[in-house]
Coordinates of C-alpha atoms in Angstrom, one line a residue:
M14 CA 190.5 185.2 -0.7
N15 CA 189.6 184.2 -4.6
D16 CA 190.0 180.5 -3.2
L17 CA 187.3 181.4 -0.5
L18 CA 184.6 183.1 -2.8
R19 CA 185.7 180.8 -6.0
P20 CA 182.4 178.4 -4.8
L21 CA 180.0 181.2 -4.5
F22 CA 181.0 182.7 -8.2
N23 CA 180.3 179.3 -9.4
L24 CA 176.8 178.5 -6.9
F25 CA 175.1 181.7 -8.1
P26 CA 175.5 181.3 -11.9
A27 CA 174.4 177.9 -11.2
M28 CA 171.4 178.6 -9.4
W29 CA 170.3 181.8 -12.0
E30 CA 170.0 178.9 -14.6
K31 CA 167.6 177.3 -12.7
R32 CA 165.9 180.1 -11.3
W33 CA 162.4 179.8 -12.9
W34 CA 162.0 176.2 -11.1
G35 CA 162.5 178.6 -8.1
L36 CA 160.1 181.3 -9.2
A37 CA 157.4 178.5 -9.8
V38 CA 157.8 176.6 -6.4
A39 CA 157.8 180.4 -4.9
W40 CA 154.7 181.5 -6.7
G41 CA 153.3 177.9 -5.8
F42 CA 154.0 178.1 -2.1
A43 CA 152.8 181.6 -1.9
L44 CA 149.5 180.9 -3.6
L45 CA 148.9 178.0 -1.3
G46 CA 149.9 180.3 1.9
A47 CA 147.5 183.0 0.6
V48 CA 144.6 180.7 0.3
G49 CA 145.6 179.5 4.2
V50 CA 145.8 182.9 5.3
A51 CA 142.7 184.5 3.4
T52 CA 141.0 181.3 5.2
Y53 CA 142.4 182.4 8.6
K54 CA 140.4 183.9 11.0
E55 CA 142.1 186.2 13.4
R56 CA 141.6 185.7 17.2
Y57 CA 140.1 188.4 19.5
M58 CA 139.8 188.4 23.4
A59 CA 137.7 190.4 25.7
S60 CA 138.2 190.5 29.3
A61 CA 136.1 191.8 32.5
T62 CA 137.4 192.3 36.3
V63 CA 135.4 192.4 39.3
Y64 CA 135.8 193.2 42.8
V65 CA 133.9 191.5 45.7
D66 CA 133.6 193.6 49.1
V67 CA 133.2 190.9 51.8
Q68 CA 133.9 193.8 54.6
S69 CA 131.1 195.4 54.5
T70 CA 130.7 198.9 57.4
L71 CA 127.4 197.3 58.4
R72 CA 128.8 194.2 59.6
P73 CA 130.3 195.4 63.0
L74 CA 127.2 197.2 63.5
L75 CA 125.0 194.4 62.7
E76 CA 126.9 191.7 64.5
G77 CA 124.8 189.6 66.6
L78 CA 122.0 190.9 65.3
T79 CA 122.1 189.7 61.7
V80 CA 123.3 186.6 60.3
Q81 CA 126.9 186.9 58.7
P82 CA 127.0 184.7 56.1
N83 CA 131.3 184.1 55.0
I84 CA 130.7 186.0 51.5
S85 CA 134.2 185.0 50.6
E86 CA 133.5 181.3 50.5
Q87 CA 130.1 182.2 48.6
V88 CA 131.6 183.7 46.0
N89 CA 134.3 181.3 45.6
M90 CA 132.0 178.4 45.2
L91 CA 129.9 180.1 42.5
A92 CA 133.1 181.2 40.9
R93 CA 133.8 177.4 40.5
T94 CA 130.2 176.4 39.6
L95 CA 129.8 179.5 37.2
L96 CA 130.5 177.3 34.3
S97 CA 127.8 174.8 34.6
R98 CA 126.1 173.6 31.3
P99 CA 122.7 175.7 32.3
N100 CA 124.8 179.0 32.5
I101 CA 126.4 177.8 29.4
N102 CA 123.2 177.3 27.7
T103 CA 122.2 180.6 28.6
I104 CA 125.1 182.1 27.3
I105 CA 124.7 180.6 24.1
N106 CA 120.8 181.4 23.7
E107 CA 121.9 185.1 24.6
N108 CA 124.5 186.0 22.3
H109 CA 123.2 183.4 19.5
L110 CA 126.0 181.5 19.1
L111 CA 123.9 178.4 17.6
T112 CA 121.8 179.2 14.5
P113 CA 118.0 178.2 15.3
G114 CA 117.5 174.5 14.7
A115 CA 121.2 172.9 15.4
D116 CA 121.1 169.8 16.2
A117 CA 122.3 168.6 20.2
L118 CA 125.8 167.6 19.0
K119 CA 126.5 170.9 17.4
R120 CA 125.7 172.2 20.9
E121 CA 127.6 169.7 23.0
R122 CA 130.5 170.7 21.0
L123 CA 130.2 174.3 21.3
I124 CA 129.2 173.7 25.1
Q125 CA 132.7 172.0 25.6
Q126 CA 134.3 174.8 23.9
L127 CA 132.7 177.6 25.6
T128 CA 133.8 175.3 28.7
K129 CA 137.5 175.0 27.6
A130 CA 137.8 179.0 26.2
I131 CA 136.1 180.9 29.1
E132 CA 138.9 181.4 31.5
L133 CA 138.0 182.6 34.8
K134 CA 140.7 183.4 37.2
I135 CA 140.3 183.7 41.1
N136 CA 142.5 186.0 43.2
G137 CA 141.5 185.2 46.7
R138 CA 143.9 187.3 48.6
D139 CA 142.7 190.6 47.0
N140 CA 139.2 189.0 46.2
L141 CA 139.4 189.7 42.5
Y142 CA 137.7 187.8 40.0
S143 CA 138.8 188.3 36.5
V144 CA 136.8 186.8 33.1
S145 CA 138.1 186.2 29.6
F146 CA 137.2 184.9 26.5
T147 CA 139.1 184.2 22.9
S148 CA 137.2 183.8 19.9
N149 CA 136.9 184.6 16.2
N150 CA 134.0 186.5 16.5
P151 CA 134.7 190.1 18.1
N152 CA 131.0 190.9 18.7
Q153 CA 130.5 187.4 20.2
T154 CA 133.8 187.4 22.2
L155 CA 132.4 191.0 23.9
G156 CA 128.9 189.6 24.1
V157 CA 130.1 186.2 26.3
V158 CA 132.4 188.2 28.5
R159 CA 129.3 190.5 29.4
S160 CA 127.1 187.3 29.9
V161 CA 129.4 185.6 31.9
L162 CA 130.0 189.0 34.3
R163 CA 126.0 189.5 34.5
L164 CA 125.5 185.9 35.6
F165 CA 128.7 185.9 38.0
V166 CA 126.7 189.2 39.6
T167 CA 123.1 188.1 39.5
K168 CA 123.8 184.3 40.3
G169 CA 125.4 185.6 43.6
I170 CA 122.6 188.3 44.4
D171 CA 120.0 185.7 43.6
S172 CA 121.5 182.9 45.8
N173 CA 121.8 185.1 48.8
R174 CA 118.3 186.2 48.3
K175 CA 117.1 182.5 47.5
D176 CA 119.3 181.2 51.0
S177 CA 117.3 184.0 53.0
D178 CA 113.9 183.2 51.8
Q179 CA 114.6 179.6 52.4
A180 CA 115.8 179.8 55.8
V181 CA 112.7 182.2 56.7
Q182 CA 110.2 179.7 54.9
F183 CA 112.0 176.7 57.7
I184 CA 111.9 178.6 60.2
D185 CA 108.1 180.0 59.7
S186 CA 107.3 175.8 59.2
Q187 CA 109.7 175.3 62.4
L188 CA 107.8 178.1 64.5
A189 CA 104.0 176.7 63.2
I190 CA 105.4 173.0 64.7
Y191 CA 106.5 174.7 67.9
D192 CA 103.3 176.6 68.5
S193 CA 101.0 173.4 68.2
K194 CA 103.5 171.6 69.9
L195 CA 103.1 174.6 72.9
R196 CA 99.6 175.0 72.7
D197 CA 99.3 171.3 73.4
A198 CA 101.8 171.7 76.3
E199 CA 99.8 174.3 77.9
N200 CA 96.4 172.3 77.2
K201 CA 97.9 169.7 79.3
L202 CA 99.0 172.0 82.1
K203 CA 95.8 173.4 82.5
Q204 CA 94.4 170.0 82.7
F205 CA 96.7 168.8 85.2
K206 CA 96.0 172.1 87.6
T207 CA 92.4 172.0 86.8
A208 CA 92.2 167.8 87.8
N209 CA 94.3 169.1 91.0
P210 CA 93.1 172.1 92.1
G211 CA 94.8 172.1 95.4
Y212 CA 98.1 171.0 94.2
S213 CA 100.0 174.5 94.0
G214 CA 103.2 173.1 91.9
Q215 CA 105.3 173.1 94.4
A216 CA 107.9 170.2 94.8
T217 CA 107.5 167.3 97.4
T218 CA 110.2 168.8 99.9
D219 CA 107.8 172.5 99.7
Y220 CA 105.1 169.9 100.4
Y221 CA 106.8 168.5 103.8
T222 CA 107.7 172.2 104.4
R223 CA 103.9 173.5 104.2
Q224 CA 102.9 170.5 106.5
A225 CA 105.5 171.3 109.3
Q226 CA 104.3 175.0 108.8
L227 CA 100.5 174.3 109.4
Q228 CA 101.7 171.9 112.4
D229 CA 103.5 174.7 113.9
Q230 CA 100.4 177.2 113.2
L231 CA 98.1 174.4 114.7
T232 CA 100.1 174.1 118.1
L233 CA 100.6 178.0 118.1
L234 CA 96.2 178.0 117.9
Q235 CA 96.1 175.2 120.1
G236 CA 98.4 177.2 123.0
Q237 CA 95.9 180.6 122.3
L238 CA 92.7 178.6 122.6
S239 CA 94.0 177.1 126.1
S240 CA 94.8 180.2 127.1
A241 CA 91.8 181.8 125.7
A242 CA 89.8 179.1 127.7
S243 CA 91.4 179.7 131.0
S244 CA 91.0 183.2 130.7
R245 CA 87.1 182.6 129.8
D246 CA 86.8 180.2 133.1
A247 CA 88.4 182.5 135.5
L248 CA 85.7 185.2 133.9
R249 CA 83.0 183.0 134.7
R250 CA 84.5 182.3 138.3
Q251 CA 84.8 185.9 139.3
L252 CA 81.2 186.5 137.6
A253 CA 79.5 183.7 139.8
D254 CA 81.0 185.6 143.0
V255 CA 79.5 189.1 142.2
K256 CA 76.4 189.9 142.6
P257 CA 74.2 191.3 139.6
T258 CA 72.3 194.1 141.5
L259 CA 72.7 196.6 144.2
A260 CA 69.8 197.3 146.8
P261 CA 67.4 199.7 146.2
Q262 CA 67.9 202.2 148.9
L263 CA 71.6 202.4 147.5
L264 CA 70.4 204.1 144.3
P265 CA 68.8 207.2 145.3
G266 CA 66.4 208.8 143.1
T267 CA 65.5 205.7 141.4
N268 CA 62.3 203.9 141.0
I269 CA 62.0 200.5 142.5
V270 CA 60.3 198.3 140.4
V271 CA 60.0 194.4 141.6
G272 CA 59.0 192.5 138.7
G273 CA 59.9 192.9 134.9
Q274 CA 63.8 192.9 135.4
T275 CA 66.0 192.6 132.0
P276 CA 68.0 189.6 132.1
D277 CA 71.9 189.8 131.7
I278 CA 71.6 187.9 128.4
D279 CA 71.3 190.8 126.5
M280 CA 73.6 192.6 127.4
R281 CA 76.1 190.2 126.1
I282 CA 74.2 189.9 122.8
A283 CA 74.3 193.9 122.8
A284 CA 78.0 193.3 123.1
Q285 CA 78.4 190.6 120.4
R286 CA 76.5 192.5 118.1
K287 CA 78.8 195.4 118.5
R288 CA 81.7 193.3 118.2
L289 CA 80.4 191.9 115.0
D290 CA 80.0 195.1 113.7
D291 CA 83.1 196.5 114.6
L292 CA 84.7 193.1 112.7
L293 CA 82.5 193.7 109.5
Q294 CA 83.8 197.4 109.3
R295 CA 87.5 195.9 108.6
Y296 CA 87.0 192.2 107.2
T297 CA 84.6 190.2 105.1
D298 CA 82.0 187.6 106.2
A299 CA 84.7 184.8 105.4
Y300 CA 87.0 185.7 108.3
P301 CA 87.3 183.3 111.1
D302 CA 86.8 186.0 113.6
V303 CA 83.3 187.3 112.0
I304 CA 82.4 183.7 111.4
A305 CA 83.3 183.0 114.8
T306 CA 81.4 185.9 116.2
R307 CA 78.1 185.1 114.5
Q308 CA 78.2 181.7 116.0
T309 CA 78.2 182.8 119.6
L310 CA 75.6 185.5 118.7
A311 CA 73.3 183.0 117.5
R312 CA 73.9 180.8 120.5
L313 CA 73.2 183.2 122.8
E314 CA 70.2 184.5 121.1
R315 CA 69.1 180.7 121.2
E316 CA 69.8 180.8 125.2
K317 CA 67.7 183.6 125.2
Q318 CA 64.9 182.1 123.9
Q319 CA 65.1 179.2 126.2
Q320 CA 65.2 181.3 129.2
A321 CA 62.2 183.2 128.2
K322 CA 60.5 179.9 127.7
E323 CA 61.4 178.5 131.4
A324 CA 61.3 181.9 133.1
P325 CA 57.9 182.4 135.8
P326 CA 55.5 185.3 135.3
A327 CA 56.2 188.6 136.1
A328 CA 55.3 189.7 139.9
P329 CA 53.0 192.7 139.8
S330 CA 54.9 195.9 140.1
I331 CA 55.1 197.6 143.7
S332 CA 55.3 201.0 142.6
S333 CA 56.1 202.8 138.9
Q334 CA 58.6 205.1 140.9
Y335 CA 61.4 202.4 141.5
S336 CA 62.9 200.2 139.1
E337 CA 65.7 197.2 139.5
A338 CA 69.3 198.7 140.0
T339 CA 72.2 196.9 138.1
N340 CA 75.7 196.5 139.2
P341 CA 78.2 197.7 136.9
V342 CA 81.0 195.8 138.0
Y343 CA 78.6 192.5 137.2
Q344 CA 77.5 194.3 133.7
Q345 CA 81.3 194.8 133.1
L346 CA 81.9 191.0 133.5
R347 CA 79.7 189.8 131.4
I348 CA 80.7 192.1 128.7
S349 CA 84.2 190.5 129.0
L350 CA 83.3 187.1 129.5
A351 CA 80.8 187.6 126.2
Q352 CA 84.4 188.8 124.6
A353 CA 86.0 185.9 125.8
D354 CA 83.5 183.4 124.5
A355 CA 83.9 184.8 121.3
N356 CA 87.7 185.0 121.2
V357 CA 87.5 181.1 122.3
A358 CA 85.2 180.6 119.1
A359 CA 87.5 182.1 116.7
L360 CA 90.4 180.6 117.7
Q361 CA 88.6 177.4 117.6
S362 CA 87.2 177.9 114.4
Q363 CA 90.8 178.8 113.1
M364 CA 92.3 175.4 114.5
G365 CA 89.3 173.4 112.9
D366 CA 90.3 175.5 109.4
V367 CA 94.2 174.2 109.9
Q368 CA 93.5 171.0 111.0
A369 CA 91.3 170.5 107.7
R370 CA 94.1 171.7 105.8
L371 CA 96.4 169.5 107.7
A372 CA 94.4 166.4 107.1
Q373 CA 94.0 167.0 103.5
L374 CA 98.0 167.7 103.3
R375 CA 98.3 164.4 105.0
T376 CA 95.6 162.3 102.8
Q377 CA 97.4 163.8 99.4
A378 CA 100.8 162.4 101.1
T379 CA 100.5 159.3 98.7
Q380 CA 99.8 161.4 95.7
M381 CA 102.3 163.8 96.0
P382 CA 105.6 162.3 94.8
K383 CA 103.3 161.1 91.4
L384 CA 102.0 164.9 91.1
D385 CA 105.4 166.3 91.7
E386 CA 106.3 163.8 89.0
Q387 CA 103.8 164.5 86.2
Y388 CA 104.3 168.6 86.9
S389 CA 107.9 168.3 86.4
Q390 CA 107.8 166.7 83.5
L391 CA 105.0 168.6 82.2
N392 CA 106.5 171.9 83.0
R393 CA 109.8 170.7 81.4
D394 CA 108.2 169.5 78.4
Y395 CA 107.0 173.5 78.5
N396 CA 109.9 175.1 79.0
V397 CA 112.1 173.5 76.4
L398 CA 109.4 174.2 74.0
N399 CA 108.6 177.8 75.1
D400 CA 112.7 178.3 75.0
N401 CA 113.1 176.7 71.4
Y402 CA 109.9 178.6 70.2
Q403 CA 111.7 181.7 71.4
K404 CA 115.1 180.9 69.9
L405 CA 113.4 180.4 66.4
V406 CA 111.1 183.9 67.0
Q407 CA 114.7 185.4 67.5
R408 CA 116.5 183.6 64.7
R409 CA 113.3 184.6 62.3
E410 CA 114.1 188.1 63.1
A411 CA 117.5 187.6 62.4
A412 CA 117.2 186.4 59.1
L413 CA 114.4 188.9 58.2
L414 CA 116.9 191.2 59.0
S415 CA 119.7 190.0 57.3
R416 CA 117.3 189.6 54.0
N417 CA 116.6 193.3 54.4
Q418 CA 120.3 193.9 54.1
D419 CA 121.4 191.9 51.5
D420 CA 118.3 193.8 49.7
S421 CA 119.6 197.5 50.8
R422 CA 123.1 196.3 49.3
K423 CA 121.9 194.3 46.4
L424 CA 125.3 194.9 43.9
D425 CA 127.3 196.7 46.7
Y426 CA 129.1 193.2 47.1
F427 CA 130.1 193.4 43.4
R428 CA 132.2 196.5 42.0
I429 CA 133.2 196.1 38.4
V430 CA 136.9 197.3 38.6
D431 CA 137.6 196.8 34.6
P432 CA 134.4 196.6 32.4
P433 CA 133.8 194.1 29.5
R434 CA 136.0 195.6 26.9
L435 CA 137.3 194.3 23.8
A436 CA 141.3 194.3 22.8
P437 CA 142.0 196.5 20.4
T438 CA 144.0 194.3 18.2
A439 CA 143.8 190.6 17.1
L440 CA 145.9 188.2 18.8
F441 CA 149.4 187.2 17.3
P442 CA 149.4 185.7 14.7
R443 CA 147.6 188.5 13.0
R444 CA 146.8 188.1 9.0
T445 CA 149.3 190.8 8.3
F446 CA 152.1 188.7 10.3
L447 CA 151.1 185.9 8.1
I448 CA 150.9 187.8 5.0
A449 CA 154.6 188.7 5.1
L450 CA 155.7 185.4 6.6
V451 CA 154.1 183.1 3.5
L452 CA 156.3 185.8 1.5
L453 CA 159.3 185.5 2.8
L454 CA 158.8 181.8 3.1
A455 CA 157.8 181.3 -0.7
I456 CA 161.0 183.6 -1.5
A457 CA 163.4 181.5 0.8
L458 CA 161.8 178.2 -0.2
G459 CA 162.4 179.4 -4.1
M460 CA 166.1 179.9 -3.1
L461 CA 165.9 176.7 -1.8
T462 CA 164.5 175.0 -4.9
T463 CA 167.5 176.4 -7.0
Y464 CA 170.0 175.4 -4.5
L465 CA 169.1 171.8 -4.2
L466 CA 168.5 171.4 -8.1
V467 CA 172.1 172.8 -8.4
L468 CA 173.4 170.0 -5.9
L469 CA 171.5 167.5 -7.5
V470 CA 172.0 168.3 -11.3
P471 CA 175.0 170.5 -11.3
T472 CA 176.4 172.2 -14.6
Y473 CA 179.9 173.4 -14.8
R474 CA 180.4 176.8 -16.9
N475 CA 184.1 176.3 -17.7
A476 CA 186.9 173.4 -18.2
R477 CA 188.7 174.6 -14.9
Q478 CA 185.4 174.1 -12.6
L479 CA 185.0 170.8 -14.1
R480 CA 188.5 170.2 -13.6
E481 CA 188.5 171.0 -9.7
T482 CA 185.0 169.5 -9.5
T483 CA 185.9 166.1 -11.2
D484 CA 189.7 166.0 -10.1
R485 CA 190.1 164.6 -13.6
P486 CA 191.7 166.0 -17.0
V487 CA 189.6 168.2 -19.3
L488 CA 191.2 167.4 -22.6
G489 CA 189.4 170.2 -24.4
S490 CA 186.4 173.0 -24.2
I491 CA 184.1 174.0 -27.0
T492 CA 183.4 177.8 -26.5
L493 CA 179.4 179.1 -27.3
V494 CA 179.4 182.4 -28.9
P495 CA 175.7 183.7 -28.5
T496 CA 174.5 185.6 -31.6
R497 CA 171.7 188.5 -31.2
L498 CA 168.9 186.6 -31.1
F499 CA 170.0 184.8 -28.1
L500 CA 170.9 187.4 -26.3
A501 CA 167.4 189.2 -27.3
Q502 CA 165.8 185.9 -26.1
D503 CA 167.9 185.8 -22.8
R504 CA 167.2 189.5 -21.7
R505 CA 163.3 188.9 -22.4
N506 CA 164.0 185.9 -19.5
Q507 CA 165.1 188.1 -17.5
H508 CA 162.7 190.9 -18.0
L509 CA 159.9 188.2 -17.3
F510 CA 161.4 186.5 -14.3
M511 CA 161.8 189.9 -12.7
L512 CA 158.4 190.8 -13.6
G513 CA 157.1 187.6 -12.0
S514 CA 159.4 188.1 -8.8
G515 CA 158.5 191.6 -8.4
L516 CA 154.8 190.9 -9.0
L517 CA 155.0 188.3 -6.3
V518 CA 156.3 190.8 -4.0
V519 CA 154.3 193.5 -4.8
V520 CA 151.2 191.6 -4.5
F521 CA 151.9 190.4 -1.1
V522 CA 153.2 193.6 0.1
S523 CA 150.0 195.3 -1.0
W524 CA 148.3 192.5 0.5
T525 CA 150.0 193.4 4.1
I526 CA 149.2 197.0 3.4
V527 CA 145.5 196.5 3.0
N528 CA 145.4 194.4 6.4
M529 CA 147.2 197.2 8.5
L530 CA 144.9 199.8 7.6
H531 CA 141.8 197.6 7.7
L532 CA 140.4 197.9 4.4
I533 CA 139.3 194.2 4.2
P534 CA 137.5 192.8 6.9

């Protein structure tokens, strides 16, 4: 056991002899470390967390009425472009990170430092966005995090508002363009219809259908006219076989007048006038039957005037108590004949109108395909423009509704889960830890220095140690007997060493306590 501990017993006294070198190295390292710790600036970290609500309760209610953007993708893109140069410059100016009049090189370095120091963590699954920043100034650290959070929230709102405004402006400009085009298309359609008044806008197949319908109508009128003419001729033959007057002796109680008889044309005129009155009560002047009746009435009046010119002078009256007797059968046949003439005239008028319309359609037969092509082109252009215009109007209403929705929600998309806050303590390593570390390293370095000196410049305290170390025989030794003066000097050196060592420890321990109590900023 003594053999194992003997090297230590020999080492410690040798190191004690070289203690002043160790104390000097310890104080030197402690002073250098104290300067380094004094100039060291502790680092502080501030952080904040934001939750982005991408699932609004209004979303299912307004589906189909508004434009629903992908809020998650927009916020992710905003987060990735948040640390752009304009935003970093805004952060620098808001927190006064540069002194007024700083050159561009310092600003550029600071921009690079902030870009690397500001950390933005994205948790896309939970829609959480965390912002953290570390620097030596706690107030500036907290201010930078607040500025980044404000930019993150306001930029997202301003971006949505800007996108909505740009969409509305673009749709308004397109609406103005389509409104002008739509008016031009309407004017072209109006000009086409004015230039072709008889064109109804039907296709060529419809035109041939109309022609066939008019041809069928003409055939029907021809058949009706033939039947009416046959009926009229039959009435004329019957009228020729009936005597217009009866013998005076067959009419008892009547006066016989030889002259001044009333011709039957007056009765026909009266019948036509009665028919005309009946027709005017039901139809207008442009009705074909009314026109035909007027023509028949005019013809009968002309015949009456002509008969009046050609008739001989009336014979003198035989007796004032006699008058001409009229056959009622003859009168009824004359009325029927007048109605048959009017019916024939009306059918002829209708047939003439149909023939004119049919001739007009046949005349337009060569122009109809071209007109159909022009009308189809104009109508197709108008329909396309009108459909696009209506869609743009709907999109504009949807954009306005979306903008109103964004204005109503505003900050509801962004919910600050963890507001900007500064960590209560500085980050590792703190100044207190560094002070203690410098003290321990100084002590360890002082001891190491004495140990190395013992190894490099060994000393031997007795003959046995010298013999064992050098493995040579020792011829003799001289004993040193300390005097009182030597012992007093040795005690004084010991007191000075203890004072120097204790002062080193006390200074650093006091400094550590002061930093722990935050008595020194």
